[in-house]
PDB file of C-alpha atoms in Angstrom:
ATOM      1  CA  MET A   1       0.355  -0.178  -0.372  1.00 73.00           C
ATOM      2  CA  LYS A   2       1.082   3.180  -1.060  1.00 75.00           C
ATOM      3  CA  LEU A   3      -0.272   6.422   1.435  1.00 72.00           C
ATOM      4  CA  ILE A   4      -1.366   9.623  -0.642  1.00 77.00           C
ATOM      5  CA  VAL A   5      -0.581  13.231   1.487  1.00 71.00           C
ATOM      6  CA  GLU A   6      -2.315  14.901   0.254  1.00 70.00           C
ATOM      7  CA  ASP A   7      -0.099  19.031   0.796  1.00 61.00           C
ATOM      8  CA  HIS A   8      -3.094  20.068   4.050  1.00 54.00           C
ATOM      9  CA  TRP A   9      -1.542  16.551   5.115  1.00 51.00           C
ATOM     10  CA  GLN A  10       2.108  17.497   5.012  1.00 52.00           C
ATOM     11  CA  THR A  11       1.362  20.449   7.605  1.00 51.00           C
ATOM     12  CA  ASP A  12       1.590  17.542  10.634  1.00 54.00           C
ATOM     13  CA  GLN A  13       4.451  15.690   8.911  1.00 56.00           C
ATOM     14  CA  LYS A  14       5.640  15.844  11.672  1.00 55.00           C
ATOM     15  CA  LEU A  15       3.131  13.857  14.180  1.00 58.00           C
ATOM     16  CA  ILE A  16       1.657  11.715  11.109  1.00 63.00           C
ATOM     17  CA  ASN A  17       5.403  10.228  10.793  1.00 56.00           C
ATOM     18  CA  ARG A  18       4.212   9.193   7.940  1.00 64.00           C
ATOM     19  CA  LEU A  19       6.877   5.517   8.011  1.00 73.00           C
ATOM     20  CA  PHE A  20       5.779   3.918  11.355  1.00 84.00           C
ATOM     21  CA  PHE A  21       2.588   4.888   9.934  1.00 83.00           C
ATOM     22  CA  GLU A  22       2.890   3.905   5.973  1.00 81.00           C
ATOM     23  CA  GLN A  23       3.987  -0.025   8.687  1.00 87.00           C
ATOM     24  CA  LEU A  24       0.613   1.110  11.164  1.00 90.00           C
ATOM     25  CA  VAL A  25      -1.274   1.155   8.428  1.00 86.00           C
ATOM     26  CA  ASN A  26      -0.333  -2.831   6.942  1.00 86.00           C
ATOM     27  CA  TYR A  27      -0.279  -4.024  10.609  1.00 92.00           C
ATOM     28  CA  LEU A  28      -4.316  -2.293  10.812  1.00 92.00           C
ATOM     29  CA  ILE A  29      -5.227  -3.916   7.036  1.00 88.00           C
ATOM     30  CA  ASN A  30      -3.921  -8.160   8.356  1.00 89.00           C
ATOM     31  CA  LYS A  31      -6.435  -7.226  11.880  1.00 90.00           C
ATOM     32  CA  ALA A  32      -9.047  -6.196  10.929  1.00 83.00           C
ATOM     33  CA  GLU A  33     -10.229  -9.123  12.478  1.00 87.00           C
ATOM     34  CA  GLN A  34      -9.566  -8.554  15.478  1.00 92.00           C
ATOM     35  CA  LEU A  35      -8.279  -4.895  16.102  1.00 94.00           C
ATOM     36  CA  PRO A  36      -5.270  -4.227  18.108  1.00 95.00           C
ATOM     37  CA  THR A  37      -5.085  -3.365  21.340  1.00 96.00           C
ATOM     38  CA  LEU A  38      -2.546  -0.285  22.288  1.00 95.00           C
ATOM     39  CA  ARG A  39      -0.891  -3.506  24.506  1.00 95.00           C
ATOM     40  CA  ASP A  40       0.088  -5.054  21.053  1.00 96.00           C
ATOM     41  CA  ILE A  41       0.824  -2.176  18.774  1.00 96.00           C
ATOM     42  CA  LYS A  42       3.271  -1.969  21.697  1.00 95.00           C
ATOM     43  CA  GLN A  43       3.983  -4.849  20.947  1.00 95.00           C
ATOM     44  CA  ALA A  44       5.051  -4.756  17.506  1.00 95.00           C
ATOM     45  CA  PHE A  45       6.516  -1.647  17.364  1.00 94.00           C
ATOM     46  CA  PRO A  46       8.833  -1.783  20.084  1.00 93.00           C
ATOM     47  CA  THR A  47      11.106   1.038  19.178  1.00 91.00           C
ATOM     48  CA  VAL A  48       8.406   3.562  18.032  1.00 89.00           C
ATOM     49  CA  LYS A  49       6.633   5.977  21.314  1.00 89.00           C
ATOM     50  CA  VAL A  50       3.851   5.176  20.164  1.00 91.00           C
ATOM     51  CA  ASP A  51       1.263   6.282  22.725  1.00 92.00           C
ATOM     52  CA  ARG A  52       1.956  10.151  21.448  1.00 88.00           C
ATOM     53  CA  ALA A  53       1.611   8.691  17.940  1.00 88.00           C
ATOM     54  CA  MET A  54      -1.751   7.495  17.549  1.00 92.00           C
ATOM     55  CA  GLU A  55      -3.661  10.292  19.390  1.00 90.00           C
ATOM     56  CA  ASN A  56      -1.750  11.901  17.197  1.00 85.00           C
ATOM     57  CA  TYR A  57      -3.116   9.750  14.409  1.00 87.00           C
ATOM     58  CA  ILE A  58      -6.579  10.230  16.297  1.00 91.00           C
ATOM     59  CA  ARG A  59      -7.328  13.847  16.717  1.00 86.00           C
ATOM     60  CA  LEU A  60      -6.228  13.893  13.460  1.00 81.00           C
ATOM     61  CA  GLY A  61      -9.040  11.500  12.660  1.00 84.00           C
ATOM     62  CA  LEU A  62      -6.867   8.268  10.808  1.00 86.00           C
ATOM     63  CA  ILE A  63      -7.189   6.165  13.839  1.00 91.00           C
ATOM     64  CA  ALA A  64     -10.214   5.221  15.766  1.00 94.00           C
ATOM     65  CA  ARG A  65     -10.351   3.725  18.725  1.00 94.00           C
ATOM     66  CA  SER A  66     -13.629   2.162  20.182  1.00 93.00           C
ATOM     67  CA  GLU A  67     -13.628  -0.660  23.340  1.00 92.00           C
ATOM     68  CA  ARG A  68      -9.849   0.718  23.740  1.00 92.00           C
ATOM     69  CA  ARG A  69      -9.486  -0.892  20.329  1.00 95.00           C
ATOM     70  CA  TYR A  70      -7.726   0.575  17.389  1.00 95.00           C
ATOM     71  CA  LYS A  71      -8.811   0.656  13.600  1.00 93.00           C
ATOM     72  CA  LEU A  72      -8.022   3.360  10.427  1.00 91.00           C
ATOM     73  CA  LEU A  73     -10.124   4.846   8.448  1.00 89.00           C
ATOM     74  CA  VAL A  74      -7.866   6.360   5.989  1.00 84.00           C
ATOM     75  CA  PRO A  75      -9.910   5.550   2.440  1.00 86.00           C
ATOM     76  CA  ILE A  76      -8.780   3.265   0.886  1.00 86.00           C
ATOM     77  CA  TYR A  77      -9.283   2.797  -3.507  1.00 90.00           C
ATOM     78  CA  LEU A  78      -7.808  -0.424  -4.806  1.00 89.00           C
ATOM     79  CA  GLN A  79      -6.857  -0.967  -8.531  1.00 90.00           C
ATOM     80  CA  ALA A  80      -9.163  -3.909  -8.987  1.00 91.00           C
ATOM     81  CA  GLU A  81     -11.827  -1.696  -8.005  1.00 92.00           C
ATOM     82  CA  THR A  82     -10.709   1.840  -9.573  1.00 93.00           C
ATOM     83  CA  ASP A  83      -9.573   0.688 -13.331  1.00 93.00           C
ATOM     84  CA  ASP A  84     -12.751   0.176 -14.946  1.00 94.00           C
ATOM     85  CA  VAL A  85     -14.607   3.880 -13.649  1.00 93.00           C
ATOM     86  CA  ILE A  86     -10.864   5.204 -14.536  1.00 95.00           C
ATOM     87  CA  ARG A  87      -9.991   4.058 -17.979  1.00 95.00           C
ATOM     88  CA  SER A  88     -13.598   4.893 -19.048  1.00 95.00           C
ATOM     89  CA  LYS A  89     -13.697   8.840 -17.333  1.00 95.00           C
ATOM     90  CA  PHE A  90      -9.645   9.551 -18.811  1.00 96.00           C
ATOM     91  CA  GLU A  91     -11.729   8.748 -22.175  1.00 96.00           C
ATOM     92  CA  GLN A  92     -14.120  10.310 -22.228  1.00 94.00           C
ATOM     93  CA  ALA A  93     -11.742  13.443 -21.487  1.00 94.00           C
ATOM     94  CA  LYS A  94      -9.595  12.032 -23.649  1.00 95.00           C
ATOM     95  CA  VAL A  95     -12.323  12.872 -26.406  1.00 95.00           C
ATOM     96  CA  MET A  96     -12.843  16.426 -24.985  1.00 93.00           C
ATOM     97  CA  ILE A  97     -10.444  18.093 -24.233  1.00 93.00           C
ATOM     98  CA  ALA A  98      -8.052  16.474 -27.546  1.00 95.00           C
ATOM     99  CA  PRO A  99      -9.401  19.435 -30.040  1.00 94.00           C
ATOM    100  CA  TRP A 100      -8.755  22.155 -27.251  1.00 93.00           C
ATOM    101  CA  PRO A 101      -5.912  24.312 -28.585  1.00 91.00           C
ATOM    102  CA  LYS A 102      -3.390  24.241 -24.557  1.00 89.00           C
ATOM    103  CA  GLU A 103      -3.936  27.369 -23.535  1.00 87.00           C
ATOM    104  CA  LYS A 104      -7.020  26.242 -23.425  1.00 88.00           C
ATOM    105  CA  ARG A 105      -6.576  22.777 -21.915  1.00 90.00           C
ATOM    106  CA  ARG A 106      -4.463  24.017 -18.536  1.00 89.00           C
ATOM    107  CA  ALA A 107      -7.546  26.431 -17.768  1.00 89.00           C
ATOM    108  CA  TRP A 108      -8.724  23.137 -17.419  1.00 91.00           C
ATOM    109  CA  PHE A 109      -5.978  21.109 -15.858  1.00 93.00           C
ATOM    110  CA  PHE A 110      -5.507  24.633 -13.662  1.00 91.00           C
ATOM    111  CA  TYR A 111      -9.536  24.302 -13.049  1.00 90.00           C
ATOM    112  CA  GLN A 112     -10.006  20.923 -11.852  1.00 91.00           C
ATOM    113  CA  GLY A 113      -6.678  21.216  -9.221  1.00 91.00           C
ATOM    114  CA  GLN A 114      -8.139  24.600  -8.429  1.00 89.00           C
ATOM    115  CA  GLN A 115     -11.285  22.565  -6.842  1.00 88.00           C
ATOM    116  CA  LEU A 116      -9.636  19.707  -5.920  1.00 88.00           C
ATOM    117  CA  ALA A 117      -6.972  21.895  -4.201  1.00 85.00           C
ATOM    118  CA  THR A 118      -9.768  23.124  -1.105  1.00 82.00           C
ATOM    119  CA  HIS A 119     -11.060  18.976  -0.001  1.00 78.00           C
ATOM    120  CA  PRO A 120      -7.350  18.111   0.330  1.00 71.00           C
ATOM    121  CA  GLN A 121      -7.026  13.748   1.358  1.00 75.00           C
ATOM    122  CA  LEU A 122      -4.584  11.684   3.121  1.00 79.00           C
ATOM    123  CA  TYR A 123      -5.717   8.331   0.563  1.00 82.00           C
ATOM    124  CA  LEU A 124      -4.407   4.356   0.900  1.00 82.00           C
ATOM    125  CA  THR A 125      -3.843   2.873  -2.309  1.00 88.00           C
ATOM    126  CA  ASP A 126      -2.506  -0.616  -4.318  1.00 87.00           C
ATOM    127  CA  SER A 127      -2.493   1.934  -7.447  1.00 87.00           C
ATOM    128  CA  ASN A 128       0.992   2.922 -10.169  1.00 86.00           C
ATOM    129  CA  SER A 129      -1.570   5.378 -11.985  1.00 85.00           C
ATOM    130  CA  PRO A 130       0.683   8.356 -11.877  1.00 91.00           C
ATOM    131  CA  LEU A 131      -1.997  10.722  -9.868  1.00 92.00           C
ATOM    132  CA  PHE A 132      -2.199  14.759 -10.922  1.00 94.00           C
ATOM    133  CA  VAL A 133      -0.587  17.969  -8.601  1.00 92.00           C
ATOM    134  CA  PHE A 134      -1.991  20.687  -7.824  1.00 93.00           C
ATOM    135  CA  ARG A 135      -0.105  23.214  -5.432  1.00 91.00           C
ATOM    136  CA  ASP A 136       0.323  26.783  -4.645  1.00 90.00           C
ATOM    137  CA  LEU A 137       1.859  29.484  -2.954  1.00 91.00           C
ATOM    138  CA  ILE A 138       0.108  32.588  -1.909  1.00 90.00           C
ATOM    139  CA  HIS A 139       2.208  35.035  -1.162  1.00 91.00           C
ATOM    140  CA  GLU A 140       1.503  39.083  -0.984  1.00 91.00           C
ATOM    141  CA  GLN A 141       2.789  39.998  -4.276  1.00 90.00           C
ATOM    142  CA  LEU A 142       2.443  37.143  -5.796  1.00 93.00           C
ATOM    143  CA  LYS A 143       1.478  33.792  -6.065  1.00 94.00           C
ATOM    144  CA  VAL A 144       2.458  30.715  -6.965  1.00 95.00           C
ATOM    145  CA  TYR A 145       0.837  27.019  -8.641  1.00 94.00           C
ATOM    146  CA  GLU A 146       2.132  23.852  -9.505  1.00 94.00           C
ATOM    147  CA  LEU A 147       0.820  21.374 -12.301  1.00 94.00           C
ATOM    148  CA  SER A 148       2.505  17.898 -12.305  1.00 94.00           C
ATOM    149  CA  ASP A 149       2.268  14.595 -12.305  1.00 92.00           C
ATOM    150  CA  GLU A 150       4.895  14.226  -9.163  1.00 90.00           C
ATOM    151  CA  GLU A 151       4.631  15.023  -6.205  1.00 84.00           C
ATOM    152  CA  TYR A 152       8.379  15.715  -5.815  1.00 87.00           C
ATOM    153  CA  ASP A 153       8.266  17.663  -9.181  1.00 91.00           C
ATOM    154  CA  LYS A 154      11.252  20.596  -9.722  1.00 92.00           C
ATOM    155  CA  THR A 155       9.175  22.942  -9.505  1.00 94.00           C
ATOM    156  CA  MET A 156       8.757  26.096  -7.100  1.00 95.00           C
ATOM    157  CA  PRO A 157       5.453  24.754  -4.956  1.00 92.00           C
ATOM    158  CA  ALA A 158       6.709  20.892  -5.437  1.00 91.00           C
ATOM    159  CA  TYR A 159      11.284  22.149  -2.910  1.00 92.00           C
ATOM    160  CA  PHE A 160       8.957  24.405  -0.412  1.00 90.00           C
ATOM    161  CA  THR A 161       6.638  20.911   0.391  1.00 85.00           C
ATOM    162  CA  ALA A 162       9.347  18.467   0.432  1.00 85.00           C
ATOM    163  CA  MET A 163      11.621  21.138   2.819  1.00 85.00           C
ATOM    164  CA  ARG A 164       7.854  20.888   4.908  1.00 79.00           C
ATOM    165  CA  SER A 165       8.038  17.767   5.038  1.00 74.00           C
ATOM    166  CA  GLY A 166      11.606  16.734   5.629  1.00 74.00           C
ATOM    167  CA  ALA A 167      11.893  15.371   2.178  1.00 78.00           C
ATOM    168  CA  GLU A 168      14.985  18.473   1.023  1.00 82.00           C
ATOM    169  CA  ASN A 169      16.904  14.916   0.064  1.00 87.00           C
ATOM    170  CA  ARG A 170      15.143  14.550  -2.751  1.00 89.00           C
ATOM    171  CA  TYR A 171      16.105  18.660  -3.690  1.00 92.00           C
ATOM    172  CA  GLU A 172      20.075  18.199  -3.455  1.00 92.00           C
ATOM    173  CA  GLN A 173      20.655  21.082  -6.524  1.00 93.00           C
ATOM    174  CA  PHE A 174      18.679  23.804  -4.140  1.00 94.00           C
ATOM    175  CA  SER A 175      20.597  23.212  -1.506  1.00 92.00           C
ATOM    176  CA  TYR A 176      22.854  27.247  -2.204  1.00 95.00           C
ATOM    177  CA  LEU A 177      18.938  27.688  -0.316  1.00 94.00           C
ATOM    178  CA  GLY A 178      19.854  26.780   2.548  1.00 89.00           C
ATOM    179  CA  ASP A 179      17.185  26.532   5.484  1.00 88.00           C
ATOM    180  CA  VAL A 180      15.929  29.759   3.685  1.00 93.00           C
ATOM    181  CA  ASP A 181      12.208  31.424   4.619  1.00 93.00           C
ATOM    182  CA  PRO A 182       9.239  30.721   2.344  1.00 92.00           C
ATOM    183  CA  SER A 183       7.865  34.071   3.140  1.00 94.00           C
ATOM    184  CA  TYR A 184      11.624  36.108   2.943  1.00 95.00           C
ATOM    185  CA  TYR A 185      12.338  34.222   0.033  1.00 96.00           C
ATOM    186  CA  LEU A 186       8.996  35.036  -1.946  1.00 96.00           C
ATOM    187  CA  ASP A 187       9.642  38.646  -0.883  1.00 95.00           C
ATOM    188  CA  GLN A 188      13.456  38.594  -2.925  1.00 96.00           C
ATOM    189  CA  VAL A 189      11.429  36.789  -6.265  1.00 95.00           C
ATOM    190  CA  ALA A 190       8.513  38.906  -6.471  1.00 95.00           C
ATOM    191  CA  VAL A 191      11.174  41.861  -6.569  1.00 94.00           C
ATOM    192  CA  LEU A 192      13.326  40.172  -9.470  1.00 95.00           C
ATOM    193  CA  PHE A 193      10.391  39.330 -11.421  1.00 94.00           C
ATOM    194  CA  GLU A 194       8.740  42.798 -11.607  1.00 92.00           C
ATOM    195  CA  LYS A 195      12.213  43.743 -12.192  1.00 93.00           C
ATOM    196  CA  LEU A 196      12.371  41.073 -15.259  1.00 92.00           C
ATOM    197  CA  ARG A 197       9.936  41.941 -16.745  1.00 88.00           C
ATOM    198  CA  THR A 198      10.767  46.348 -16.758  1.00 88.00           C
ATOM    199  CA  ASN A 199      14.629  47.254 -16.761  1.00 86.00           C
ATOM    200  CA  PRO A 200      16.410  43.320 -15.836  1.00 84.00           C
ATOM    201  CA  LYS A 201      19.967  45.406 -16.930  1.00 83.00           C
ATOM    202  CA  ARG A 202      19.750  46.005 -13.088  1.00 82.00           C
ATOM    203  CA  ILE A 203      19.808  42.730 -11.692  1.00 89.00           C
ATOM    204  CA  ARG A 204      22.789  41.584  -9.699  1.00 91.00           C
ATOM    205  CA  PRO A 205      23.505  37.612  -9.796  1.00 92.00           C
ATOM    206  CA  SER A 206      21.930  36.572  -6.571  1.00 95.00           C
ATOM    207  CA  ILE A 207      21.067  32.645  -5.188  1.00 96.00           C
ATOM    208  CA  PHE A 208      17.675  34.182  -5.436  1.00 96.00           C
ATOM    209  CA  LEU A 209      17.900  34.417  -9.529  1.00 96.00           C
ATOM    210  CA  LYS A 210      20.240  31.143  -9.299  1.00 96.00           C
ATOM    211  CA  SER A 211      16.664  29.174  -7.478  1.00 96.00           C
ATOM    212  CA  LEU A 212      13.637  31.556 -10.896  1.00 96.00           C
ATOM    213  CA  VAL A 213      16.797  29.598 -12.990  1.00 95.00           C
ATOM    214  CA  ASP A 214      16.648  26.447 -11.554  1.00 95.00           C
ATOM    215  CA  PHE A 215      13.423  26.288 -11.256  1.00 95.00           C
ATOM    216  CA  GLY A 216      12.329  27.503 -14.731  1.00 94.00           C
ATOM    217  CA  PHE A 217      11.757  30.609 -14.876  1.00 95.00           C
ATOM    218  CA  LEU A 218      14.851  31.928 -16.687  1.00 94.00           C
ATOM    219  CA  THR A 219      16.875  31.217 -19.406  1.00 93.00           C
ATOM    220  CA  GLU A 220      20.608  30.650 -19.281  1.00 91.00           C
ATOM    221  CA  ASP A 221      20.739  33.909 -19.473  1.00 90.00           C
ATOM    222  CA  CYS A 222      18.216  34.880 -17.081  1.00 89.00           C
ATOM    223  CA  GLN A 223      14.837  36.114 -19.293  1.00 91.00           C
ATOM    224  CA  LEU A 224      11.911  35.889 -18.436  1.00 91.00           C
ATOM    225  CA  VAL A 225      10.543  32.316 -20.205  1.00 92.00           C
ATOM    226  CA  ALA A 226       6.902  33.192 -20.137  1.00 86.00           C
ATOM    227  CA  SER A 227       5.007  36.998 -19.917  1.00 82.00           C
ATOM    228  CA  SER A 228       1.754  37.646 -20.522  1.00 79.00           C
ATOM    229  CA  LEU A 229      -1.063  39.499 -19.102  1.00 72.00           C
ATOM    230  CA  ARG A 230      -2.994  37.019 -17.168  1.00 69.00           C
ATOM    231  CA  LYS A 231      -5.897  36.498 -18.187  1.00 60.00           C
ATOM    232  CA  THR A 232      -9.019  34.650 -17.100  1.00 54.00           C
ATOM    233  CA  GLY A 233     -12.331  32.338 -17.287  1.00 52.00           C
ATOM    234  CA  ALA A 234     -15.506  31.275 -16.185  1.00 46.00           C
ATOM    235  CA  PRO A 235     -15.915  27.388 -15.225  1.00 50.00           C
ATOM    236  CA  SER A 236     -18.139  25.773 -17.604  1.00 55.00           C
ATOM    237  CA  GLN A 237     -20.382  22.315 -18.514  1.00 50.00           C
ATOM    238  CA  GLU A 238     -16.444  20.792 -19.552  1.00 60.00           C
ATOM    239  CA  ASP A 239     -15.336  21.362 -16.318  1.00 61.00           C
ATOM    240  CA  GLU A 240     -18.101  18.253 -15.112  1.00 76.00           C
ATOM    241  CA  ILE A 241     -17.416  15.066 -16.513  1.00 84.00           C
ATOM    242  CA  LEU A 242     -15.390  14.694 -13.049  1.00 88.00           C
ATOM    243  CA  VAL A 243     -17.380  15.907 -10.772  1.00 83.00           C
ATOM    244  CA  ASP A 244     -19.405  11.869  -9.920  1.00 87.00           C
ATOM    245  CA  CYS A 245     -15.917  10.689  -9.436  1.00 91.00           C
ATOM    246  CA  SER A 246     -14.020  10.038  -5.535  1.00 90.00           C
ATOM    247  CA  GLN A 247     -10.835  12.216  -5.519  1.00 89.00           C
ATOM    248  CA  PHE A 248      -8.435   9.557  -5.649  1.00 92.00           C
ATOM    249  CA  GLU A 249     -10.295   9.019  -9.414  1.00 94.00           C
ATOM    250  CA  GLN A 250     -10.763  11.687 -10.282  1.00 94.00           C
ATOM    251  CA  ARG A 251      -6.355  13.246  -9.680  1.00 93.00           C
ATOM    252  CA  SER A 252      -5.770   9.096 -11.556  1.00 95.00           C
ATOM    253  CA  ILE A 253      -7.849  10.089 -14.689  1.00 96.00           C
ATOM    254  CA  LEU A 254      -6.276  13.664 -14.918  1.00 96.00           C
ATOM    255  CA  GLY A 255      -2.809  12.794 -13.757  1.00 95.00           C
ATOM    256  CA  GLN A 256      -2.766  10.527 -17.029  1.00 96.00           C
ATOM    257  CA  LEU A 257      -3.903  13.182 -19.200  1.00 96.00           C
ATOM    258  CA  TRP A 258      -1.050  14.896 -17.907  1.00 96.00           C
ATOM    259  CA  GLN A 259       0.916  13.210 -18.707  1.00 95.00           C
ATOM    260  CA  PHE A 260      -0.805  11.871 -22.647  1.00 96.00           C
ATOM    261  CA  PHE A 261      -0.896  15.704 -23.062  1.00 95.00           C
ATOM    262  CA  GLU A 262       1.693  17.535 -21.740  1.00 91.00           C
ATOM    263  CA  GLU A 263       5.671  16.920 -20.760  1.00 80.00           C
ATOM    264  CA  GLY A 264       6.222  16.791 -16.842  1.00 87.00           C
ATOM    265  CA  ALA A 265       5.729  20.087 -14.577  1.00 91.00           C
ATOM    266  CA  TYR A 266       4.690  23.481 -15.078  1.00 90.00           C
ATOM    267  CA  SER A 267       4.566  26.375 -12.901  1.00 93.00           C
ATOM    268  CA  ILE A 268       3.466  30.339 -13.288  1.00 93.00           C
ATOM    269  CA  VAL A 269       3.658  32.875 -11.131  1.00 94.00           C
ATOM    270  CA  GLU A 270       0.886  35.205 -10.799  1.00 93.00           C
ATOM    271  CA  GLN A 271       1.902  39.317  -9.877  1.00 93.00           C
ATOM    272  CA  GLY A 272      -0.235  41.832 -10.217  1.00 90.00           C
ATOM    273  CA  ASP A 273      -1.750  41.790 -13.542  1.00 89.00           C
ATOM    274  CA  TYR A 274       1.194  39.983 -15.296  1.00 91.00           C
ATOM    275  CA  GLN A 275       1.792  35.751 -15.442  1.00 91.00           C
ATOM    276  CA  TYR A 276       4.575  34.458 -15.831  1.00 92.00           C
ATOM    277  CA  ALA A 277       5.802  30.721 -16.400  1.00 92.00           C
ATOM    278  CA  THR A 278       8.813  27.915 -16.794  1.00 91.00           C
ATOM    279  CA  ARG A 279       7.177  27.174 -20.292  1.00 78.00           C
ATOM    280  CA  LEU A 280       4.707  28.096 -23.320  1.00 64.00           C
TER     281      LEU A 280
END
């Protein structure tokens, strides 16, 4: 079983203790017919501070305790039970969006990602289907978004998610940023984006400028990859095609669609009336 932790839960990542929780999940699944007591769990995991961990999981709504026994509350999505729905909806959605220009498709993916982000979840699955990722970084002066089919892609939002959840080893390329505070980082980046658009000749080299190159917003010679006036569009009836699917099914369908129509991650920065992107 693979544990899927959507971004809302990353703030509780240290409480979740992902490695132990994944082991505990498998233990509780195997004990479903005879739910274990706290003593049973302590015997199964002698090196873990079980009491505190179980209280955290109960508080987060991941584990339930009844009559001194514990059971799993995390939703489980099995490939054998979801494949037909995912395959059918994928084909319907693919036919629907295939004729659209790239700009409209990306707007549709963006809308679907925003909808998913309003109800983040934590669940288990045995499926290896790619899952659609939508992340955002909200700052006073700008907003940064990521669309991808990888949990830890080379994007700004994914980087700060990894720093928050203890997965910094995935981003050794960005070690020069150290433990920079996200708000301070975004302050510096906001200034850089404005200068890059209005007066690029006055920009000095810095780790923040280097990071914009490494995150894909700038070329090696520090030119903006894409910059334009922001455009907004209203959702249409086409946005309802996945509404009757579970969030896991939606993320699976969107992940497969993203792999089919796109190549890797795509990031957007919105600053005032302007928008910057990693690639067109």
